[in-house]
Each structure stands twice: as structure tokens, then as C-alpha cells.
Amino acid sequence: MTFPEFRARRLRDHPILREMVAETDLSVRHLVQPLFIKEGLKGRRDIASLPGQAQWGLDALAAEAKRIRGAGVPAVLLFGIPSRKDAIGSSATDPKGIVPEAVRVLKAAAPDLAVIADVCLCEYTDHGHCGVLGEVAGRRTVDNDATLERLAETAVVCAAAGADMVAPSDMMDGRVGAIREALDEADFAHVPIMSYAAKYASNFYGPFREAAESPPAFGDRRGYQMDVRNSDEALREVAADLEEGADIILVKPALAYGDIIRRVKDEFRVPVAAYNVSGEVAMVEAAARAGWIERGPVIREILMSLRRAGADILITYWATEFAETMTA
């Protein structure tokens, strides 16, 4: 059927009908708020490159947890910044470390707020890389297999503190299987894994490095994070992580990777998360401050586009603010 019999505008013109036939919804239930918790910090410290976001001290965390949950956001994703760093990221596996302590504070302040613990060593190592260093063919790099034990132990420590989910973001081969085995052996078989299965070596991470205080001291992370030119490889990574026991698949970044989100959703039909990363947010904030875009509608459009691409979970720094506007 073609024009004039077919008129697409019939269902666009009336606002009620337009709402009735909308294909994609956006709700607070889809949102996750990232949080940066800094050991030894009192109160909050604003992050210059990520407007509206802050590092939080444990003393200020309870009030922020109540605000997040009060807005309707169901979950947070924790990143810890320890006061002590070393070559193997020892603080990551300290049961009294910054993330386990933060989990306990959050659970006491907002018991029904789901707490997801990021599992990686980059914030904890003095070299800023995501694992234990070694050498391959004379090149200094991250030792994949030596890192797995450290990641598994980190995940168990977070689960023991009360984390509802762990999210390995390191991109080591085999880390999902190592973490799943360690959790099961420690009687945490009920704790799910949200795997950063398709995490790209992106240029959109700049502000995060400031927020998490985790820039690499040498080189970059292209030896373990994915090549931005590759798409089929993402499906192989996802398939491997699902085989090892991942429950949710995460794609990072999000805004420039809608094609990857859609391919993963169509191929595997599993829950998919998208991480709306710091550089994506910072660009919008800068353009809005310059008066070049209308901030609120652009934020909504970005989040809606990620839902349309196939993301079930949206990890975004705008989560709480956006939820407050939705429930106002």
C-alpha cells in the first residue's frame, strides 16, 4: 500500500495516538547510577571534567544513596578509589577496602537499592593498568592469567560485603569463568555477573580517568580492550562470556556503539546493558553550556536511542537527575 492509501502521519498527528503506538519506552527501572567512592575523602569533591558528578566520601554516601533511591533509580555501580596503590592492586581484595565499606554503607542507608560492584584493578594499581604486569616477547603488558586470580578474589570480597552483582570490566580472557567459579565455591552462587563483554579501547573515557584516578602510567589499554574497528569480534567475546557464566552483557561505550548493542541483542537475546560513558556526557554538557543544544531533550533522546538499539539497562551519569525529572 502506497500514498495516498498509506499515510504514516495518521498515527503521528494526534498526541494520544502517537503515544499509544510508540515502540520504545524509557523508565526509571532501566537506569543505573555510577558512583565514585574515595577512601579518606570527607564529603564530596566535584569532578571538573564531568559536570554534576563527584567523588564521594563514606560519610556523605548514605545521604546520596537515599537521594538516588528516592528518585526511583533501582541500582548503583560502584568504583572505588583507594588511599594505597601497589603493583598488584592489593587494596582491591581487602575486606575492609573502600568498595566493601561502601557496599555496607549503601545497604544500611537504602536496603532496597541494588549495589553493583565494578571488578577491575586499574583504580588499585600504581601503574593504572587493569591487571598484574608481565612481559610477552619483551613487551611490558598485563599478564592475563596471573590477573584472573586477583579478579576472582576481588569479586568474592565484594559479594561477601553484600554486593548484589559484580561487573568485571578488565577485559581479561577467561575472567568470567574464573569469577563464576570463585563465587560458587564461596557460596555466592546467587550473585550474578554483568560482564563488560564488549568494552572498546575508546577515546570517550577521558573524564572517567580523572574521576577514578586511574590513567595508565605507560602505554594504553588497546592490548586488552577491543579494537574500535571490530564488530564481529564483539559477538565472539559475548559468546565466550555467556559460555563462562555471564548473566548480563554490557557494551561500552554506548552512544557510538548502537550497532554493537543491536547485534548483541539480536544474536543472543539476553539482557544487555549499555554504559553511557563520561566522554559522551561531557560533550553534551559542554555543548549545553555553550548554548548550542537544549540539554534536557538531548539527554532524553540519547537514552531513548540506547533503549531503541536494544539496551535493557542504561548505566548513565544522568540517571538520578533524569529519574527526578520523570517523577516530578
GROMACS .gro file of C-alpha atoms in nm:
model
  328
    1MET     CA    1   0.000   0.000   0.000
    2THR     CA    2   0.135   0.340  -0.101
    3PHE     CA    3   0.028   0.704  -0.080
    4PRO     CA    4  -0.248   0.820  -0.071
    5GLU     CA    5  -0.388   0.499   0.081
    6PHE     CA    6  -0.089   0.479   0.317
    7ARG     CA    7  -0.034   0.790   0.528
    8ALA     CA    8   0.221   0.744   0.809
    9ARG     CA    9   0.123   1.079   0.957
   10ARG     CA   10  -0.218   0.946   1.060
   11LEU     CA   11  -0.064   0.794   1.373
   12ARG     CA   12   0.171   1.086   1.437
   13ASP     CA   13  -0.067   1.379   1.424
   14HIS     CA   14  -0.279   1.309   1.735
   15PRO     CA   15  -0.065   1.317   2.053
   16ILE     CA   16  -0.258   1.039   2.227
   17LEU     CA   17  -0.240   0.803   1.929
   18ARG     CA   18   0.127   0.887   1.889
   19GLU     CA   19   0.187   0.772   2.248
   20MET     CA   20  -0.022   0.458   2.203
   21VAL     CA   21   0.186   0.328   1.912
   22ALA     CA   22   0.532   0.425   2.041
   23GLU     CA   23   0.764   0.128   2.002
   24THR     CA   24   1.018   0.206   2.276
   25ASP     CA   25   0.969   0.302   2.640
   26LEU     CA   26   1.208   0.468   2.884
   27SER     CA   27   1.152   0.416   3.254
   28VAL     CA   28   1.344   0.469   3.577
   29ARG     CA   29   1.362   0.090   3.608
   30HIS     CA   30   1.618   0.088   3.326
   31LEU     CA   31   1.863   0.323   3.500
   32VAL     CA   32   2.187   0.264   3.694
   33GLN     CA   33   2.380   0.547   3.862
   34PRO     CA   34   2.762   0.517   3.870
   35LEU     CA   35   2.930   0.631   4.192
   36PHE     CA   36   3.295   0.707   4.267
   37ILE     CA   37   3.388   0.642   4.631
   38LYS     CA   38   3.722   0.781   4.752
   39GLU     CA   39   3.891   0.645   5.062
   40GLY     CA   40   3.973   0.915   5.318
   41LEU     CA   41   3.763   1.183   5.149
   42LYS     CA   42   3.522   1.386   5.360
   43GLY     CA   43   3.201   1.493   5.195
   44ARG     CA   44   3.205   1.525   4.817
   45ARG     CA   45   3.457   1.650   4.561
   46ASP     CA   46   3.324   1.771   4.229
   47ILE     CA   47   3.474   1.624   3.911
   48ALA     CA   48   3.572   1.914   3.685
   49SER     CA   49   3.558   1.720   3.359
   50LEU     CA   50   3.227   1.555   3.444
   51PRO     CA   51   2.987   1.835   3.544
   52GLY     CA   52   2.732   1.740   3.807
   53GLN     CA   53   2.929   1.433   3.921
   54ALA     CA   54   3.150   1.390   4.225
   55GLN     CA   55   3.378   1.163   4.420
   56TRP     CA   56   3.208   1.067   4.746
   57GLY     CA   57   3.345   1.008   5.092
   58LEU     CA   58   3.189   0.735   5.303
   59ASP     CA   59   3.048   0.999   5.537
   60ALA     CA   60   2.839   1.150   5.255
   61LEU     CA   61   2.738   0.826   5.088
   62ALA     CA   62   2.429   0.742   5.293
   63ALA     CA   63   2.253   1.067   5.208
   64GLU     CA   64   2.336   1.028   4.841
   65ALA     CA   65   2.207   0.669   4.844
   66LYS     CA   66   1.877   0.786   4.986
   67ARG     CA   67   1.852   1.058   4.720
   68ILE     CA   68   1.920   0.808   4.440
   69ARG     CA   69   1.668   0.555   4.565
   70GLY     CA   70   1.418   0.829   4.644
   71ALA     CA   71   1.431   0.935   4.280
   72GLY     CA   72   1.336   0.580   4.184
   73VAL     CA   73   1.673   0.468   4.046
   74PRO     CA   74   1.697   0.096   4.131
   75ALA     CA   75   2.074   0.039   4.123
   76VAL     CA   76   2.420   0.192   4.152
   77LEU     CA   77   2.754   0.087   4.003
   78LEU     CA   78   3.048   0.136   4.240
   79PHE     CA   79   3.403   0.242   4.158
   80GLY     CA   80   3.648   0.259   4.447
   81ILE     CA   81   3.949   0.487   4.477
   82PRO     CA   82   4.183   0.356   4.748
   83SER     CA   83   4.431   0.557   4.951
   84ARG     CA   84   4.702   0.299   4.883
   85LYS     CA   85   4.804   0.157   4.545
   86ASP     CA   86   5.066  -0.104   4.453
   87ALA     CA   87   5.175  -0.320   4.162
   88ILE     CA   88   4.911  -0.591   4.213
   89GLY     CA   89   4.623  -0.378   4.340
   90SER     CA   90   4.624  -0.526   4.690
   91SER     CA   91   4.354  -0.288   4.815
   92ALA     CA   92   4.104  -0.442   4.574
   93THR     CA   93   4.091  -0.763   4.780
   94ASP     CA   94   4.091  -0.601   5.124
   95PRO     CA   95   3.763  -0.697   5.300
   96LYS     CA   96   3.781  -0.356   5.470
   97GLY     CA   97   3.871  -0.175   5.149
   98ILE     CA   98   3.683   0.118   5.006
   99VAL     CA   99   3.429  -0.074   4.794
  100PRO     CA  100   3.331  -0.331   5.060
  101GLU     CA  101   3.293  -0.047   5.310
  102ALA     CA  102   3.085   0.150   5.061
  103VAL     CA  103   2.862  -0.152   4.996
  104ARG     CA  104   2.791  -0.181   5.369
  105VAL     CA  105   2.707   0.190   5.397
  106LEU     CA  106   2.476   0.175   5.097
  107LYS     CA  107   2.295  -0.134   5.221
  108ALA     CA  108   2.240   0.021   5.564
  109ALA     CA  109   2.113   0.350   5.418
  110ALA     CA  110   1.899   0.215   5.134
  111PRO     CA  111   1.841  -0.161   5.173
  112ASP     CA  112   1.637  -0.192   4.854
  113LEU     CA  113   1.899  -0.018   4.637
  114ALA     CA  114   2.077  -0.279   4.425
  115VAL     CA  115   2.454  -0.244   4.450
  116ILE     CA  116   2.673  -0.350   4.158
  117ALA     CA  117   3.047  -0.367   4.224
  118ASP     CA  118   3.280  -0.296   3.933
  119VAL     CA  119   3.558  -0.555   3.934
  120CYS     CA  120   3.887  -0.431   3.790
  121LEU     CA  121   4.234  -0.346   3.918
  122CYS     CA  122   4.302  -0.019   3.733
  123GLU     CA  123   4.197   0.203   4.025
  124TYR     CA  124   4.409  -0.003   4.266
  125THR     CA  125   4.738  -0.047   4.080
  126ASP     CA  126   5.016   0.210   4.091
  127HIS     CA  127   5.065   0.167   3.715
  128GLY     CA  128   4.697   0.219   3.629
  129HIS     CA  129   4.655  -0.093   3.417
  130CYS     CA  130   4.373  -0.340   3.470
  131GLY     CA  131   4.580  -0.631   3.597
  132VAL     CA  132   4.912  -0.769   3.710
  133LEU     CA  133   5.201  -0.673   3.481
  134GLY     CA  134   5.425  -0.918   3.299
  135GLU     CA  135   5.624  -0.948   2.979
  136VAL     CA  136   5.534  -1.103   2.646
  137ALA     CA  137   5.805  -1.121   2.378
  138GLY     CA  138   5.997  -0.847   2.557
  139ARG     CA  139   5.695  -0.618   2.579
  140ARG     CA  140   5.564  -0.497   2.914
  141THR     CA  141   5.195  -0.579   2.928
  142VAL     CA  142   4.921  -0.716   3.151
  143ASP     CA  143   4.963  -1.083   3.240
  144ASN     CA  144   4.620  -1.223   3.160
  145ASP     CA  145   4.630  -1.548   3.357
  146ALA     CA  146   4.805  -1.402   3.662
  147THR     CA  147   4.530  -1.139   3.679
  148LEU     CA  148   4.240  -1.385   3.689
  149GLU     CA  149   4.302  -1.495   4.048
  150ARG     CA  150   4.314  -1.132   4.164
  151LEU     CA  151   3.987  -1.052   3.989
  152ALA     CA  152   3.814  -1.359   4.127
  153GLU     CA  153   3.922  -1.274   4.480
  154THR     CA  154   3.804  -0.915   4.434
  155ALA     CA  155   3.460  -1.035   4.324
  156VAL     CA  156   3.427  -1.264   4.626
  157VAL     CA  157   3.525  -0.984   4.865
  158CYS     CA  158   3.258  -0.757   4.712
  159ALA     CA  159   2.993  -1.029   4.730
  160ALA     CA  160   3.083  -1.102   5.093
  161ALA     CA  161   3.030  -0.735   5.175
  162GLY     CA  162   2.678  -0.754   5.033
  163ALA     CA  163   2.709  -0.655   4.666
  164ASP     CA  164   2.407  -0.774   4.469
  165MET     CA  165   2.601  -0.812   4.143
  166VAL     CA  166   2.962  -0.797   4.023
  167ALA     CA  167   3.069  -0.640   3.696
  168PRO     CA  168   3.415  -0.734   3.563
  169SER     CA  169   3.540  -0.455   3.336
  170ASP     CA  170   3.903  -0.562   3.288
  171MET     CA  171   3.868  -0.746   2.955
  172MET     CA  172   4.096  -1.035   3.051
  173ASP     CA  173   4.026  -1.361   2.867
  174GLY     CA  174   3.857  -1.614   3.094
  175ARG     CA  175   3.776  -1.378   3.378
  176VAL     CA  176   3.403  -1.450   3.380
  177GLY     CA  177   3.467  -1.823   3.426
  178ALA     CA  178   3.723  -1.758   3.700
  179ILE     CA  179   3.487  -1.524   3.884
  180ARG     CA  180   3.188  -1.758   3.846
  181GLU     CA  181   3.385  -2.049   3.986
  182ALA     CA  182   3.516  -1.844   4.278
  183LEU     CA  183   3.173  -1.707   4.366
  184ASP     CA  184   3.015  -2.052   4.354
  185GLU     CA  185   3.286  -2.205   4.571
  186ALA     CA  186   3.239  -1.925   4.827
  187ASP     CA  187   2.861  -1.989   4.850
  188PHE     CA  188   2.771  -1.688   4.635
  189ALA     CA  189   2.612  -1.884   4.352
  190HIS     CA  190   2.317  -1.643   4.371
  191VAL     CA  191   2.530  -1.338   4.279
  192PRO     CA  192   2.502  -1.260   3.906
  193ILE     CA  193   2.778  -1.135   3.678
  194MET     CA  194   2.731  -0.838   3.446
  195SER     CA  195   3.023  -0.874   3.208
  196TYR     CA  196   3.180  -0.586   3.018
  197ALA     CA  197   3.197  -0.829   2.729
  198ALA     CA  198   3.229  -0.569   2.453
  199LYS     CA  199   3.441  -0.295   2.606
  200TYR     CA  200   3.624  -0.094   2.345
  201ALA     CA  201   3.957   0.090   2.372
  202SER     CA  202   3.771   0.416   2.329
  203ASN     CA  203   3.865   0.782   2.330
  204PHE     CA  204   3.540   0.859   2.514
  205TYR     CA  205   3.678   0.759   2.855
  206GLY     CA  206   3.881   1.073   2.930
  207PRO     CA  207   3.676   1.223   3.217
  208PHE     CA  208   3.644   0.881   3.382
  209ARG     CA  209   4.021   0.864   3.420
  210GLU     CA  210   4.005   1.182   3.629
  211ALA     CA  211   3.703   1.062   3.826
  212ALA     CA  212   3.853   0.720   3.907
  213GLU     CA  213   4.212   0.844   3.927
  214SER     CA  214   4.318   0.557   3.701
  215PRO     CA  215   4.513   0.675   3.394
  216PRO     CA  216   4.774   0.420   3.281
  217ALA     CA  217   5.128   0.523   3.376
  218PHE     CA  218   5.258   0.395   3.041
  219GLY     CA  219   5.115   0.285   2.711
  220ASP     CA  220   4.742   0.234   2.669
  221ARG     CA  221   4.481  -0.041   2.704
  222ARG     CA  222   4.448  -0.146   2.342
  223GLY     CA  223   4.625  -0.473   2.421
  224TYR     CA  224   4.321  -0.596   2.610
  225GLN     CA  225   4.025  -0.370   2.531
  226MET     CA  226   3.855  -0.415   2.194
  227ASP     CA  227   3.959  -0.252   1.868
  228VAL     CA  228   3.704   0.015   1.769
  229ARG     CA  229   3.717  -0.113   1.411
  230ASN     CA  230   3.575  -0.454   1.502
  231SER     CA  231   3.216  -0.570   1.524
  232ASP     CA  232   3.221  -0.947   1.464
  233GLU     CA  233   3.482  -0.977   1.739
  234ALA     CA  234   3.230  -0.837   1.986
  235LEU     CA  235   2.998  -1.129   1.916
  236ARG     CA  236   3.280  -1.374   1.981
  237GLU     CA  237   3.359  -1.200   2.311
  238VAL     CA  238   2.994  -1.209   2.415
  239ALA     CA  239   2.955  -1.576   2.321
  240ALA     CA  240   3.262  -1.666   2.528
  241ASP     CA  241   3.143  -1.474   2.833
  242LEU     CA  242   2.796  -1.627   2.818
  243GLU     CA  243   2.951  -1.970   2.794
  244GLU     CA  244   3.158  -1.893   3.105
  245GLY     CA  245   2.852  -1.786   3.303
  246ALA     CA  246   2.776  -1.418   3.239
  247ASP     CA  247   2.418  -1.323   3.322
  248ILE     CA  248   2.408  -0.975   3.168
  249ILE     CA  249   2.619  -0.844   2.879
  250LEU     CA  250   2.748  -0.487   2.883
  251VAL     CA  251   2.852  -0.280   2.583
  252LYS     CA  252   3.084   0.017   2.646
  253PRO     CA  253   3.079   0.293   2.522
  254ALA     CA  254   2.716   0.329   2.422
  255LEU     CA  255   2.640   0.630   2.205
  256ALA     CA  256   2.872   0.547   1.914
  257TYR     CA  257   2.814   0.172   1.954
  258GLY     CA  258   2.442   0.132   1.893
  259ASP     CA  259   2.523  -0.112   1.614
  260ILE     CA  260   2.702  -0.337   1.863
  261ILE     CA  261   2.416  -0.319   2.112
  262ARG     CA  262   2.170  -0.420   1.840
  263ARG     CA  263   2.386  -0.703   1.707
  264VAL     CA  264   2.434  -0.845   2.057
  265LYS     CA  265   2.062  -0.824   2.134
  266ASP     CA  266   1.957  -0.982   1.806
  267GLU     CA  267   2.216  -1.259   1.820
  268PHE     CA  268   2.186  -1.369   2.183
  269ARG     CA  269   1.853  -1.242   2.322
  270VAL     CA  270   1.998  -1.192   2.670
  271PRO     CA  271   1.978  -0.889   2.900
  272VAL     CA  272   2.203  -0.617   2.756
  273ALA     CA  273   2.341  -0.313   2.941
  274ALA     CA  274   2.484  -0.003   2.776
  275TYR     CA  275   2.729   0.228   2.952
  276ASN     CA  276   2.670   0.592   2.855
  277VAL     CA  277   3.029   0.688   2.931
  278SER     CA  278   3.194   1.002   3.065
  279GLY     CA  279   3.309   1.150   2.736
  280GLU     CA  280   2.961   1.118   2.587
  281VAL     CA  281   2.817   1.301   2.885
  282ALA     CA  282   3.090   1.568   2.892
  283MET     CA  283   3.029   1.656   2.525
  284VAL     CA  284   2.660   1.714   2.589
  285GLU     CA  285   2.732   1.922   2.899
  286ALA     CA  286   2.985   2.137   2.712
  287ALA     CA  287   2.751   2.194   2.418
  288ALA     CA  288   2.463   2.278   2.652
  289ARG     CA  289   2.673   2.530   2.845
  290ALA     CA  290   2.769   2.694   2.517
  291GLY     CA  291   2.400   2.723   2.428
  292TRP     CA  292   2.432   2.503   2.121
  293ILE     CA  293   2.180   2.237   2.227
  294GLU     CA  294   1.882   2.207   2.459
  295ARG     CA  295   2.022   1.984   2.731
  296GLY     CA  296   1.715   1.800   2.869
  297PRO     CA  297   1.566   1.688   2.538
  298VAL     CA  298   1.909   1.578   2.413
  299ILE     CA  299   1.965   1.364   2.723
  300ARG     CA  300   1.625   1.201   2.677
  301GLU     CA  301   1.694   1.139   2.308
  302ILE     CA  302   2.028   0.975   2.382
  303LEU     CA  303   1.883   0.744   2.645
  304MET     CA  304   1.586   0.661   2.426
  305SER     CA  305   1.819   0.580   2.136
  306LEU     CA  306   2.006   0.330   2.354
  307ARG     CA  307   1.679   0.164   2.450
  308ARG     CA  308   1.580   0.157   2.083
  309ALA     CA  309   1.913  -0.007   1.996
  310GLY     CA  310   1.827  -0.290   2.235
  311ALA     CA  311   1.970  -0.197   2.576
  312ASP     CA  312   1.767  -0.321   2.872
  313ILE     CA  313   1.987  -0.143   3.130
  314LEU     CA  314   2.123   0.211   3.096
  315ILE     CA  315   2.427   0.297   3.305
  316THR     CA  316   2.443   0.674   3.290
  317TYR     CA  317   2.573   0.963   3.500
  318TRP     CA  318   2.240   1.132   3.433
  319ALA     CA  319   2.040   0.851   3.599
  320THR     CA  320   1.936   1.023   3.921
  321GLU     CA  321   1.877   1.364   3.765
  322PHE     CA  322   1.675   1.212   3.483
  323ALA     CA  323   1.472   1.000   3.725
  324GLU     CA  324   1.391   1.309   3.930
  325THR     CA  325   1.254   1.483   3.620
  326MET     CA  326   1.048   1.177   3.530
  327THR     CA  327   0.890   1.150   3.875
  328ALA     CA  328   0.846   1.524   3.942
   0.00000   0.00000   0.00000
